[in-house]
PDB file of C-alpha atoms in Angstrom:
ATOM      1  CA  MET E   1       0.000   0.000   0.000  1.00  0.00           C
ATOM      2  CA  LYS E   2       1.243   3.456  -0.917  1.00  0.00           C
ATOM      3  CA  VAL E   3       0.095   6.367   1.258  1.00  0.00           C
ATOM      4  CA  CYS E   4       0.027  10.094   0.569  1.00  0.00           C
ATOM      5  CA  LEU E   5      -0.062  12.248   3.701  1.00  0.00           C
ATOM      6  CA  VAL E   6      -1.125  15.783   2.808  1.00  0.00           C
ATOM      7  CA  GLY E   7      -1.640  18.862   4.906  1.00  0.00           C
ATOM      8  CA  SER E   8      -0.455  22.250   6.018  1.00  0.00           C
ATOM      9  CA  SER E   9       2.700  22.444   8.076  1.00  0.00           C
ATOM     10  CA  GLY E  10       2.461  23.153  11.781  1.00  0.00           C
ATOM     11  CA  GLY E  11      -0.279  21.432  13.769  1.00  0.00           C
ATOM     12  CA  HIS E  12      -1.883  19.632  10.829  1.00  0.00           C
ATOM     13  CA  LEU E  13       1.449  18.091   9.865  1.00  0.00           C
ATOM     14  CA  THR E  14       2.174  17.192  13.485  1.00  0.00           C
ATOM     15  CA  HIS E  15      -1.161  15.351  13.674  1.00  0.00           C
ATOM     16  CA  LEU E  16      -0.341  13.359  10.548  1.00  0.00           C
ATOM     17  CA  TYR E  17       3.093  12.552  11.911  1.00  0.00           C
ATOM     18  CA  MET E  18       1.499  11.231  15.098  1.00  0.00           C
ATOM     19  CA  LEU E  19      -0.091   8.513  12.958  1.00  0.00           C
ATOM     20  CA  LYS E  20       3.392   7.033  12.565  1.00  0.00           C
ATOM     21  CA  PRO E  21       2.396   3.607  13.943  1.00  0.00           C
ATOM     22  CA  PHE E  22       0.066   3.334  10.935  1.00  0.00           C
ATOM     23  CA  TRP E  23       2.284   4.694   8.140  1.00  0.00           C
ATOM     24  CA  GLU E  24       5.822   3.806   9.225  1.00  0.00           C
ATOM     25  CA  ASP E  25       5.829   0.378   7.543  1.00  0.00           C
ATOM     26  CA  LYS E  26       4.186   1.590   4.332  1.00  0.00           C
ATOM     27  CA  GLU E  27       5.540   3.189   1.196  1.00  0.00           C
ATOM     28  CA  ARG E  28       4.619   6.850   1.551  1.00  0.00           C
ATOM     29  CA  PHE E  29       5.137  10.417   0.504  1.00  0.00           C
ATOM     30  CA  TRP E  30       4.185  13.754   1.995  1.00  0.00           C
ATOM     31  CA  VAL E  31       2.703  16.910   0.531  1.00  0.00           C
ATOM     32  CA  THR E  32       3.081  19.985   2.717  1.00  0.00           C
ATOM     33  CA  PHE E  33       4.497  23.491   2.865  1.00  0.00           C
ATOM     34  CA  ASP E  34       8.226  23.798   2.258  1.00  0.00           C
ATOM     35  CA  LYS E  35       8.861  25.410   5.627  1.00  0.00           C
ATOM     36  CA  GLU E  36      11.497  24.773   8.272  1.00  0.00           C
ATOM     37  CA  ASP E  37       9.213  22.812  10.620  1.00  0.00           C
ATOM     38  CA  ALA E  38       8.175  20.467   7.808  1.00  0.00           C
ATOM     39  CA  ARG E  39      11.731  19.990   6.498  1.00  0.00           C
ATOM     40  CA  SER E  40      12.935  19.233  10.028  1.00  0.00           C
ATOM     41  CA  LEU E  41      10.133  16.835  10.942  1.00  0.00           C
ATOM     42  CA  LEU E  42      10.212  15.029   7.596  1.00  0.00           C
ATOM     43  CA  GLU E  43      13.972  14.764   7.170  1.00  0.00           C
ATOM     44  CA  GLY E  44      14.665  11.611   5.188  1.00  0.00           C
ATOM     45  CA  GLU E  45      11.035  11.336   4.011  1.00  0.00           C
ATOM     46  CA  LYS E  46       9.872  11.846   0.425  1.00  0.00           C
ATOM     47  CA  MET E  47       8.199  15.265   0.416  1.00  0.00           C
ATOM     48  CA  TYR E  48       6.569  17.357  -2.288  1.00  0.00           C
ATOM     49  CA  PRO E  49       6.097  21.057  -1.557  1.00  0.00           C
ATOM     50  CA  CYS E  50       2.725  22.662  -2.046  1.00  0.00           C
ATOM     51  CA  TYR E  51       2.041  26.337  -2.508  1.00  0.00           C
ATOM     52  CA  TYR E  52       1.321  28.581   0.478  1.00  0.00           C
ATOM     53  CA  PRO E  53      -0.210  30.618   1.967  1.00  0.00           C
ATOM     54  CA  SER E  54      -3.202  28.588   0.913  1.00  0.00           C
ATOM     55  CA  ASN E  55      -6.128  29.415   3.214  1.00  0.00           C
ATOM     56  CA  ARG E  56      -8.921  31.157   1.336  1.00  0.00           C
ATOM     57  CA  SER E  57      -6.669  31.659  -1.683  1.00  0.00           C
ATOM     58  CA  ILE E  58      -7.962  30.874  -5.165  1.00  0.00           C
ATOM     59  CA  LYS E  59      -4.412  31.315  -6.498  1.00  0.00           C
ATOM     60  CA  ALA E  60      -3.101  28.653  -4.106  1.00  0.00           C
ATOM     61  CA  LEU E  61      -5.996  26.328  -4.948  1.00  0.00           C
ATOM     62  CA  ILE E  62      -5.210  26.577  -8.655  1.00  0.00           C
ATOM     63  CA  ILE E  63      -1.461  26.108  -8.172  1.00  0.00           C
ATOM     64  CA  ASN E  64      -1.950  23.160  -5.796  1.00  0.00           C
ATOM     65  CA  THR E  65      -4.484  21.569  -8.153  1.00  0.00           C
ATOM     66  CA  VAL E  66      -1.897  21.694 -10.950  1.00  0.00           C
ATOM     67  CA  ARG E  67       0.652  20.173  -8.549  1.00  0.00           C
ATOM     68  CA  ALA E  68      -1.825  17.448  -7.579  1.00  0.00           C
ATOM     69  CA  PHE E  69      -2.321  16.598 -11.260  1.00  0.00           C
ATOM     70  CA  LYS E  70       1.470  16.204 -11.564  1.00  0.00           C
ATOM     71  CA  ILE E  71       2.138  14.312  -8.326  1.00  0.00           C
ATOM     72  CA  ILE E  72      -0.844  11.925  -8.039  1.00  0.00           C
ATOM     73  CA  PRO E  73      -0.452  10.250 -11.471  1.00  0.00           C
ATOM     74  CA  ARG E  74       3.308   9.902 -10.890  1.00  0.00           C
ATOM     75  CA  GLU E  75       3.036   8.446  -7.384  1.00  0.00           C
ATOM     76  CA  ARG E  76      -0.304   6.587  -7.689  1.00  0.00           C
ATOM     77  CA  PRO E  77      -1.162   6.436  -3.956  1.00  0.00           C
ATOM     78  CA  ASP E  78      -3.685   3.853  -2.809  1.00  0.00           C
ATOM     79  CA  LEU E  79      -4.677   6.025   0.142  1.00  0.00           C
ATOM     80  CA  ILE E  80      -4.596   9.758   0.846  1.00  0.00           C
ATOM     81  CA  ILE E  81      -4.827  10.927   4.462  1.00  0.00           C
ATOM     82  CA  SER E  82      -5.205  14.485   5.711  1.00  0.00           C
ATOM     83  CA  SER E  83      -6.047  16.357   8.883  1.00  0.00           C
ATOM     84  CA  GLY E  84      -6.330  19.627   6.931  1.00  0.00           C
ATOM     85  CA  ALA E  85      -6.116  22.246   5.822  1.00  0.00           C
ATOM     86  CA  ALA E  86      -6.362  23.771   2.332  1.00  0.00           C
ATOM     87  CA  PRO E  87      -3.787  21.566   0.512  1.00  0.00           C
ATOM     88  CA  ALA E  88      -5.989  18.538   1.184  1.00  0.00           C
ATOM     89  CA  ILE E  89      -8.750  19.782  -1.099  1.00  0.00           C
ATOM     90  CA  PRO E  90      -7.107  19.439  -4.531  1.00  0.00           C
ATOM     91  CA  PHE E  91      -5.253  16.273  -3.557  1.00  0.00           C
ATOM     92  CA  PHE E  92      -8.465  14.561  -2.392  1.00  0.00           C
ATOM     93  CA  TYR E  93     -10.351  15.435  -5.579  1.00  0.00           C
ATOM     94  CA  VAL E  94      -7.508  14.581  -7.960  1.00  0.00           C
ATOM     95  CA  GLY E  95      -6.731  11.459  -5.930  1.00  0.00           C
ATOM     96  CA  LYS E  96     -10.308  10.228  -6.343  1.00  0.00           C
ATOM     97  CA  LEU E  97     -10.009  10.692 -10.123  1.00  0.00           C
ATOM     98  CA  PHE E  98      -7.052   8.302 -10.014  1.00  0.00           C
ATOM     99  CA  GLY E  99      -8.745   5.723  -7.783  1.00  0.00           C
ATOM    100  CA  ALA E 100      -7.255   6.571  -4.376  1.00  0.00           C
ATOM    101  CA  LYS E 101      -9.177   6.018  -1.167  1.00  0.00           C
ATOM    102  CA  THR E 102      -9.308   8.987   1.193  1.00  0.00           C
ATOM    103  CA  ILE E 103      -9.382   9.512   4.942  1.00  0.00           C
ATOM    104  CA  TYR E 104      -9.962  12.942   6.421  1.00  0.00           C
ATOM    105  CA  ILE E 105      -9.506  13.633  10.132  1.00  0.00           C
ATOM    106  CA  GLU E 106     -11.321  16.783  11.251  1.00  0.00           C
ATOM    107  CA  VAL E 107      -9.297  18.807  13.723  1.00  0.00           C
ATOM    108  CA  PHE E 108      -9.797  18.283  17.451  1.00  0.00           C
ATOM    109  CA  ASP E 109     -10.635  21.894  18.227  1.00  0.00           C
ATOM    110  CA  ARG E 110     -13.775  21.775  16.097  1.00  0.00           C
ATOM    111  CA  ILE E 111     -16.547  20.628  18.399  1.00  0.00           C
ATOM    112  CA  ASP E 112     -19.713  21.628  16.552  1.00  0.00           C
ATOM    113  CA  ALA E 113     -18.769  23.426  13.326  1.00  0.00           C
ATOM    114  CA  SER E 114     -16.942  22.377  10.174  1.00  0.00           C
ATOM    115  CA  THR E 115     -13.684  23.685   8.822  1.00  0.00           C
ATOM    116  CA  ILE E 116     -13.651  24.907   5.221  1.00  0.00           C
ATOM    117  CA  ALA E 117     -11.303  22.084   4.181  1.00  0.00           C
ATOM    118  CA  GLY E 118     -13.385  19.489   6.008  1.00  0.00           C
ATOM    119  CA  LYS E 119     -16.583  20.724   4.382  1.00  0.00           C
ATOM    120  CA  LEU E 120     -15.010  20.659   0.905  1.00  0.00           C
ATOM    121  CA  CYS E 121     -13.321  17.250   1.325  1.00  0.00           C
ATOM    122  CA  TYR E 122     -16.353  15.552   2.929  1.00  0.00           C
ATOM    123  CA  PRO E 123     -18.117  14.683  -0.372  1.00  0.00           C
ATOM    124  CA  VAL E 124     -15.112  12.700  -1.669  1.00  0.00           C
ATOM    125  CA  THR E 125     -13.884  11.217   1.588  1.00  0.00           C
ATOM    126  CA  ASP E 126     -14.219   7.465   2.077  1.00  0.00           C
ATOM    127  CA  LYS E 127     -13.713   7.625   5.854  1.00  0.00           C
ATOM    128  CA  PHE E 128     -14.350  10.928   7.587  1.00  0.00           C
ATOM    129  CA  ILE E 129     -13.169  10.927  11.191  1.00  0.00           C
ATOM    130  CA  VAL E 130     -14.273  13.306  13.930  1.00  0.00           C
ATOM    131  CA  GLU E 131     -13.167  13.506  17.541  1.00  0.00           C
ATOM    132  CA  TRP E 132     -16.398  14.793  19.126  1.00  0.00           C
ATOM    133  CA  GLU E 133     -19.866  13.203  19.052  1.00  0.00           C
ATOM    134  CA  GLU E 134     -21.384  16.638  18.363  1.00  0.00           C
ATOM    135  CA  MET E 135     -19.561  16.699  15.029  1.00  0.00           C
ATOM    136  CA  LYS E 136     -21.735  13.866  13.738  1.00  0.00           C
ATOM    137  CA  LYS E 137     -24.518  16.459  13.443  1.00  0.00           C
ATOM    138  CA  VAL E 138     -22.247  18.405  11.088  1.00  0.00           C
ATOM    139  CA  TYR E 139     -20.920  15.343   9.241  1.00  0.00           C
ATOM    140  CA  PRO E 140     -23.593  12.609   9.454  1.00  0.00           C
ATOM    141  CA  LYS E 141     -21.448   9.907   7.787  1.00  0.00           C
ATOM    142  CA  ALA E 142     -18.476  10.580  10.065  1.00  0.00           C
ATOM    143  CA  ILE E 143     -16.905   8.084  12.410  1.00  0.00           C
ATOM    144  CA  ASN E 144     -16.280   9.394  15.935  1.00  0.00           C
ATOM    145  CA  LEU E 145     -13.056   7.950  17.287  1.00  0.00           C
ATOM    146  CA  GLY E 146     -12.834  10.376  20.200  1.00  0.00           C
ATOM    147  CA  GLY E 147      -9.529  12.112  20.862  1.00  0.00           C
ATOM    148  CA  ILE E 148      -7.039  10.347  18.627  1.00  0.00           C
ATOM    149  CA  PHE E 149      -4.050  12.663  18.964  1.00  0.00           C
TER     150      PHE E 149
END
Protein backbone atom coordinates (compact mmCIF):
# COMPACT_ATOMS: atom_id res chain seq x y z
CA MET A 1 0.00 0.00 0.00
CA LYS A 2 1.24 3.46 -0.92
CA VAL A 3 0.10 6.37 1.26
CA CYS A 4 0.03 10.09 0.57
CA LEU A 5 -0.06 12.25 3.70
CA VAL A 6 -1.12 15.78 2.81
CA GLY A 7 -1.64 18.86 4.91
CA SER A 8 -0.46 22.25 6.02
CA SER A 9 2.70 22.44 8.08
CA GLY A 10 2.46 23.15 11.78
CA GLY A 11 -0.28 21.43 13.77
CA HIS A 12 -1.88 19.63 10.83
CA LEU A 13 1.45 18.09 9.87
CA THR A 14 2.17 17.19 13.48
CA HIS A 15 -1.16 15.35 13.67
CA LEU A 16 -0.34 13.36 10.55
CA TYR A 17 3.09 12.55 11.91
CA MET A 18 1.50 11.23 15.10
CA LEU A 19 -0.09 8.51 12.96
CA LYS A 20 3.39 7.03 12.57
CA PRO A 21 2.40 3.61 13.94
CA PHE A 22 0.07 3.33 10.93
CA TRP A 23 2.28 4.69 8.14
CA GLU A 24 5.82 3.81 9.23
CA ASP A 25 5.83 0.38 7.54
CA LYS A 26 4.19 1.59 4.33
CA GLU A 27 5.54 3.19 1.20
CA ARG A 28 4.62 6.85 1.55
CA PHE A 29 5.14 10.42 0.50
CA TRP A 30 4.18 13.75 2.00
CA VAL A 31 2.70 16.91 0.53
CA THR A 32 3.08 19.98 2.72
CA PHE A 33 4.50 23.49 2.86
CA ASP A 34 8.23 23.80 2.26
CA LYS A 35 8.86 25.41 5.63
CA GLU A 36 11.50 24.77 8.27
CA ASP A 37 9.21 22.81 10.62
CA ALA A 38 8.18 20.47 7.81
CA ARG A 39 11.73 19.99 6.50
CA SER A 40 12.93 19.23 10.03
CA LEU A 41 10.13 16.84 10.94
CA LEU A 42 10.21 15.03 7.60
CA GLU A 43 13.97 14.76 7.17
CA GLY A 44 14.66 11.61 5.19
CA GLU A 45 11.03 11.34 4.01
CA LYS A 46 9.87 11.85 0.42
CA MET A 47 8.20 15.27 0.42
CA TYR A 48 6.57 17.36 -2.29
CA PRO A 49 6.10 21.06 -1.56
CA CYS A 50 2.73 22.66 -2.05
CA TYR A 51 2.04 26.34 -2.51
CA TYR A 52 1.32 28.58 0.48
CA PRO A 53 -0.21 30.62 1.97
CA SER A 54 -3.20 28.59 0.91
CA ASN A 55 -6.13 29.42 3.21
CA ARG A 56 -8.92 31.16 1.34
CA SER A 57 -6.67 31.66 -1.68
CA ILE A 58 -7.96 30.87 -5.16
CA LYS A 59 -4.41 31.32 -6.50
CA ALA A 60 -3.10 28.65 -4.11
CA LEU A 61 -6.00 26.33 -4.95
CA ILE A 62 -5.21 26.58 -8.66
CA ILE A 63 -1.46 26.11 -8.17
CA ASN A 64 -1.95 23.16 -5.80
CA THR A 65 -4.48 21.57 -8.15
CA VAL A 66 -1.90 21.69 -10.95
CA ARG A 67 0.65 20.17 -8.55
CA ALA A 68 -1.82 17.45 -7.58
CA PHE A 69 -2.32 16.60 -11.26
CA LYS A 70 1.47 16.20 -11.56
CA ILE A 71 2.14 14.31 -8.33
CA ILE A 72 -0.84 11.93 -8.04
CA PRO A 73 -0.45 10.25 -11.47
CA ARG A 74 3.31 9.90 -10.89
CA GLU A 75 3.04 8.45 -7.38
CA ARG A 76 -0.30 6.59 -7.69
CA PRO A 77 -1.16 6.44 -3.96
CA ASP A 78 -3.69 3.85 -2.81
CA LEU A 79 -4.68 6.03 0.14
CA ILE A 80 -4.60 9.76 0.85
CA ILE A 81 -4.83 10.93 4.46
CA SER A 82 -5.21 14.48 5.71
CA SER A 83 -6.05 16.36 8.88
CA GLY A 84 -6.33 19.63 6.93
CA ALA A 85 -6.12 22.25 5.82
CA ALA A 86 -6.36 23.77 2.33
CA PRO A 87 -3.79 21.57 0.51
CA ALA A 88 -5.99 18.54 1.18
CA ILE A 89 -8.75 19.78 -1.10
CA PRO A 90 -7.11 19.44 -4.53
CA PHE A 91 -5.25 16.27 -3.56
CA PHE A 92 -8.47 14.56 -2.39
CA TYR A 93 -10.35 15.44 -5.58
CA VAL A 94 -7.51 14.58 -7.96
CA GLY A 95 -6.73 11.46 -5.93
CA LYS A 96 -10.31 10.23 -6.34
CA LEU A 97 -10.01 10.69 -10.12
CA PHE A 98 -7.05 8.30 -10.01
CA GLY A 99 -8.75 5.72 -7.78
CA ALA A 100 -7.26 6.57 -4.38
CA LYS A 101 -9.18 6.02 -1.17
CA THR A 102 -9.31 8.99 1.19
CA ILE A 103 -9.38 9.51 4.94
CA TYR A 104 -9.96 12.94 6.42
CA ILE A 105 -9.51 13.63 10.13
CA GLU A 106 -11.32 16.78 11.25
CA VAL A 107 -9.30 18.81 13.72
CA PHE A 108 -9.80 18.28 17.45
CA ASP A 109 -10.63 21.89 18.23
CA ARG A 110 -13.78 21.78 16.10
CA ILE A 111 -16.55 20.63 18.40
CA ASP A 112 -19.71 21.63 16.55
CA ALA A 113 -18.77 23.43 13.33
CA SER A 114 -16.94 22.38 10.17
CA THR A 115 -13.68 23.69 8.82
CA ILE A 116 -13.65 24.91 5.22
CA ALA A 117 -11.30 22.08 4.18
CA GLY A 118 -13.39 19.49 6.01
CA LYS A 119 -16.58 20.72 4.38
CA LEU A 120 -15.01 20.66 0.90
CA CYS A 121 -13.32 17.25 1.32
CA TYR A 122 -16.35 15.55 2.93
CA PRO A 123 -18.12 14.68 -0.37
CA VAL A 124 -15.11 12.70 -1.67
CA THR A 125 -13.88 11.22 1.59
CA ASP A 126 -14.22 7.46 2.08
CA LYS A 127 -13.71 7.63 5.85
CA PHE A 128 -14.35 10.93 7.59
CA ILE A 129 -13.17 10.93 11.19
CA VAL A 130 -14.27 13.31 13.93
CA GLU A 131 -13.17 13.51 17.54
CA TRP A 132 -16.40 14.79 19.13
CA GLU A 133 -19.87 13.20 19.05
CA GLU A 134 -21.38 16.64 18.36
CA MET A 135 -19.56 16.70 15.03
CA LYS A 136 -21.74 13.87 13.74
CA LYS A 137 -24.52 16.46 13.44
CA VAL A 138 -22.25 18.41 11.09
CA TYR A 139 -20.92 15.34 9.24
CA PRO A 140 -23.59 12.61 9.45
CA LYS A 141 -21.45 9.91 7.79
CA ALA A 142 -18.48 10.58 10.06
CA ILE A 143 -16.90 8.08 12.41
CA ASN A 144 -16.28 9.39 15.93
CA LEU A 145 -13.06 7.95 17.29
CA GLY A 146 -12.83 10.38 20.20
CA GLY A 147 -9.53 12.11 20.86
CA ILE A 148 -7.04 10.35 18.63
CA PHE A 149 -4.05 12.66 18.96
